[in-house]
Amino acid sequence: IEDLEDAFRYSDINVLANLTEADTDIAVFTKGRYQYSLRPNDYLDMTRDFMVGADTIRFDVFRARRRGYDVCTLSAKHTYRSRDGQTRVVYLSFVLERIGRYWTITQVDTAPDRL
């Protein structure tokens, strides 16, 4: 949880990269609907681009739920200032699965309202 919060709070893509696995695609959802899957490097590039254009005000994981021994879901609220100076809020949900000894992001969901 701390790694995920630190990655967004400090725009540190390297911390987020530690939560990905090179051979594990990341499924991207919007408002609970599947959109597409990305290779981890593509997801990290897309997220880095977002981080460059956004100034994080707050990023807090407010819920962690275990879905099974090797699966958990983290829900977060991200408040940021966009390039146009507007304060925006987006809710994110991350599914992490234990692959080997490490927790790995396998799904990401975004919504303007709570998921």
CSV table of C-alpha atoms in Angstrom, one decimal:
chain,number,residue,atom,x,y,z
A,1,ILE,CA,0.0,0.0,0.0
A,2,GLU,CA,2.8,2.4,0.9
A,3,ASP,CA,4.5,1.8,-2.4
A,4,LEU,CA,1.4,2.6,-4.4
A,5,GLU,CA,0.7,5.7,-2.3
A,6,ASP,CA,4.3,6.9,-2.6
A,7,ALA,CA,4.4,6.3,-6.4
A,8,PHE,CA,1.5,8.7,-7.0
A,9,ARG,CA,2.3,11.2,-4.2
A,10,TYR,CA,5.8,11.7,-5.4
A,11,SER,CA,5.3,10.9,-9.1
A,12,ASP,CA,7.9,8.1,-8.8
A,13,ILE,CA,7.3,5.7,-11.6
A,14,ASN,CA,10.2,3.5,-10.4
A,15,VAL,CA,8.2,2.7,-7.2
A,16,LEU,CA,5.2,1.8,-9.3
A,17,ALA,CA,7.4,-0.3,-11.6
A,18,ASN,CA,8.2,-2.5,-8.5
A,19,LEU,CA,4.5,-3.5,-8.5
A,20,THR,CA,4.5,-4.8,-12.0
A,21,GLU,CA,5.8,-8.0,-13.5
A,22,ALA,CA,7.3,-8.0,-17.0
A,23,ASP,CA,5.3,-11.1,-18.2
A,24,THR,CA,2.0,-10.1,-16.7
A,25,ASP,CA,-0.4,-7.8,-18.6
A,26,ILE,CA,-2.5,-5.2,-16.8
A,27,ALA,CA,-6.2,-5.1,-17.6
A,28,VAL,CA,-7.6,-1.6,-17.7
A,29,PHE,CA,-11.2,-0.9,-16.7
A,30,THR,CA,-13.2,2.3,-16.7
A,31,LYS,CA,-16.2,2.4,-14.3
A,32,GLY,CA,-16.0,-1.3,-13.9
A,33,ARG,CA,-16.0,-2.1,-17.6
A,34,TYR,CA,-13.1,-3.8,-19.3
A,35,GLN,CA,-11.4,-1.6,-21.9
A,36,TYR,CA,-8.1,-3.2,-22.9
A,37,SER,CA,-5.0,-4.8,-21.6
A,38,LEU,CA,-1.5,-3.4,-21.6
A,39,ARG,CA,2.0,-4.7,-21.3
A,40,PRO,CA,3.5,-3.4,-18.0
A,41,ASN,CA,5.9,-1.1,-19.7
A,42,ASP,CA,3.1,0.5,-21.7
A,43,TYR,CA,1.0,1.0,-18.5
A,44,LEU,CA,4.0,2.6,-16.8
A,45,ASP,CA,4.6,4.9,-19.8
A,46,MET,CA,1.0,6.0,-19.8
A,47,THR,CA,1.0,6.6,-16.1
A,48,ARG,CA,4.3,8.5,-16.3
A,49,ASP,CA,2.8,10.8,-18.9
A,50,PHE,CA,-0.2,11.4,-16.6
A,51,MET,CA,2.2,12.1,-13.7
A,52,VAL,CA,4.1,14.7,-15.7
A,53,GLY,CA,0.9,16.6,-16.4
A,54,ALA,CA,-0.7,16.4,-13.0
A,55,ASP,CA,0.3,17.8,-9.6
A,56,THR,CA,-0.8,15.4,-6.9
A,57,ILE,CA,-2.5,17.1,-4.0
A,58,ARG,CA,-3.5,13.8,-2.2
A,59,PHE,CA,-3.4,10.1,-2.9
A,60,ASP,CA,-4.8,7.8,-0.3
A,61,VAL,CA,-5.7,4.2,-0.3
A,62,PHE,CA,-8.9,4.1,1.7
A,63,ARG,CA,-9.7,0.4,1.4
A,64,ALA,CA,-7.8,-2.9,1.1
A,65,ARG,CA,-9.8,-6.1,0.6
A,66,ARG,CA,-8.4,-9.6,0.4
A,67,ARG,CA,-10.2,-11.5,-2.4
A,68,GLY,CA,-8.3,-14.7,-1.8
A,69,TYR,CA,-5.0,-15.9,-0.4
A,70,ASP,CA,-3.1,-14.5,-3.4
A,71,VAL,CA,-5.4,-11.6,-4.5
A,72,CYS,CA,-6.3,-8.3,-3.0
A,73,THR,CA,-8.0,-5.1,-4.1
A,74,LEU,CA,-6.9,-1.6,-3.1
A,75,SER,CA,-9.2,1.4,-3.5
A,76,ALA,CA,-7.7,4.9,-3.7
A,77,LYS,CA,-8.8,8.5,-4.0
A,78,HIS,CA,-6.4,10.7,-6.1
A,79,THR,CA,-6.8,14.4,-5.9
A,80,TYR,CA,-4.6,16.4,-8.3
A,81,ARG,CA,-4.3,19.6,-10.2
A,82,SER,CA,-4.4,19.2,-13.9
A,83,ARG,CA,-2.4,21.2,-16.5
A,84,ASP,CA,-5.3,23.7,-16.8
A,85,GLY,CA,-5.1,24.4,-13.1
A,86,GLN,CA,-8.3,22.6,-12.2
A,87,THR,CA,-8.5,20.5,-9.1
A,88,ARG,CA,-9.8,17.0,-10.0
A,89,VAL,CA,-10.6,13.8,-8.2
A,90,VAL,CA,-10.5,10.3,-9.6
A,91,TYR,CA,-11.1,7.0,-7.8
A,92,LEU,CA,-8.9,4.1,-8.6
A,93,SER,CA,-9.0,0.4,-7.9
A,94,PHE,CA,-6.0,-1.8,-8.2
A,95,VAL,CA,-6.1,-5.6,-8.2
A,96,LEU,CA,-2.8,-7.1,-7.0
A,97,GLU,CA,-2.0,-10.8,-7.2
A,98,ARG,CA,0.9,-12.5,-5.5
A,99,ILE,CA,3.1,-13.9,-8.3
A,100,GLY,CA,5.9,-15.8,-6.8
A,101,ARG,CA,7.0,-13.8,-3.8
A,102,TYR,CA,5.8,-10.4,-5.0
A,103,TRP,CA,2.5,-8.5,-5.2
A,104,THR,CA,1.8,-7.5,-8.8
A,105,ILE,CA,-0.7,-5.1,-10.3
A,106,THR,CA,-3.0,-7.1,-12.7
A,107,GLN,CA,-6.0,-4.8,-13.0
A,108,VAL,CA,-6.6,-1.0,-12.8
A,109,ASP,CA,-10.0,0.6,-12.7
A,110,THR,CA,-10.7,4.4,-12.8
A,111,ALA,CA,-13.9,6.4,-12.2
A,112,PRO,CA,-14.9,9.9,-11.4
A,113,ASP,CA,-17.0,8.5,-8.5
A,114,ARG,CA,-16.3,5.8,-6.0
A,115,LEU,CA,-15.9,2.4,-7.5
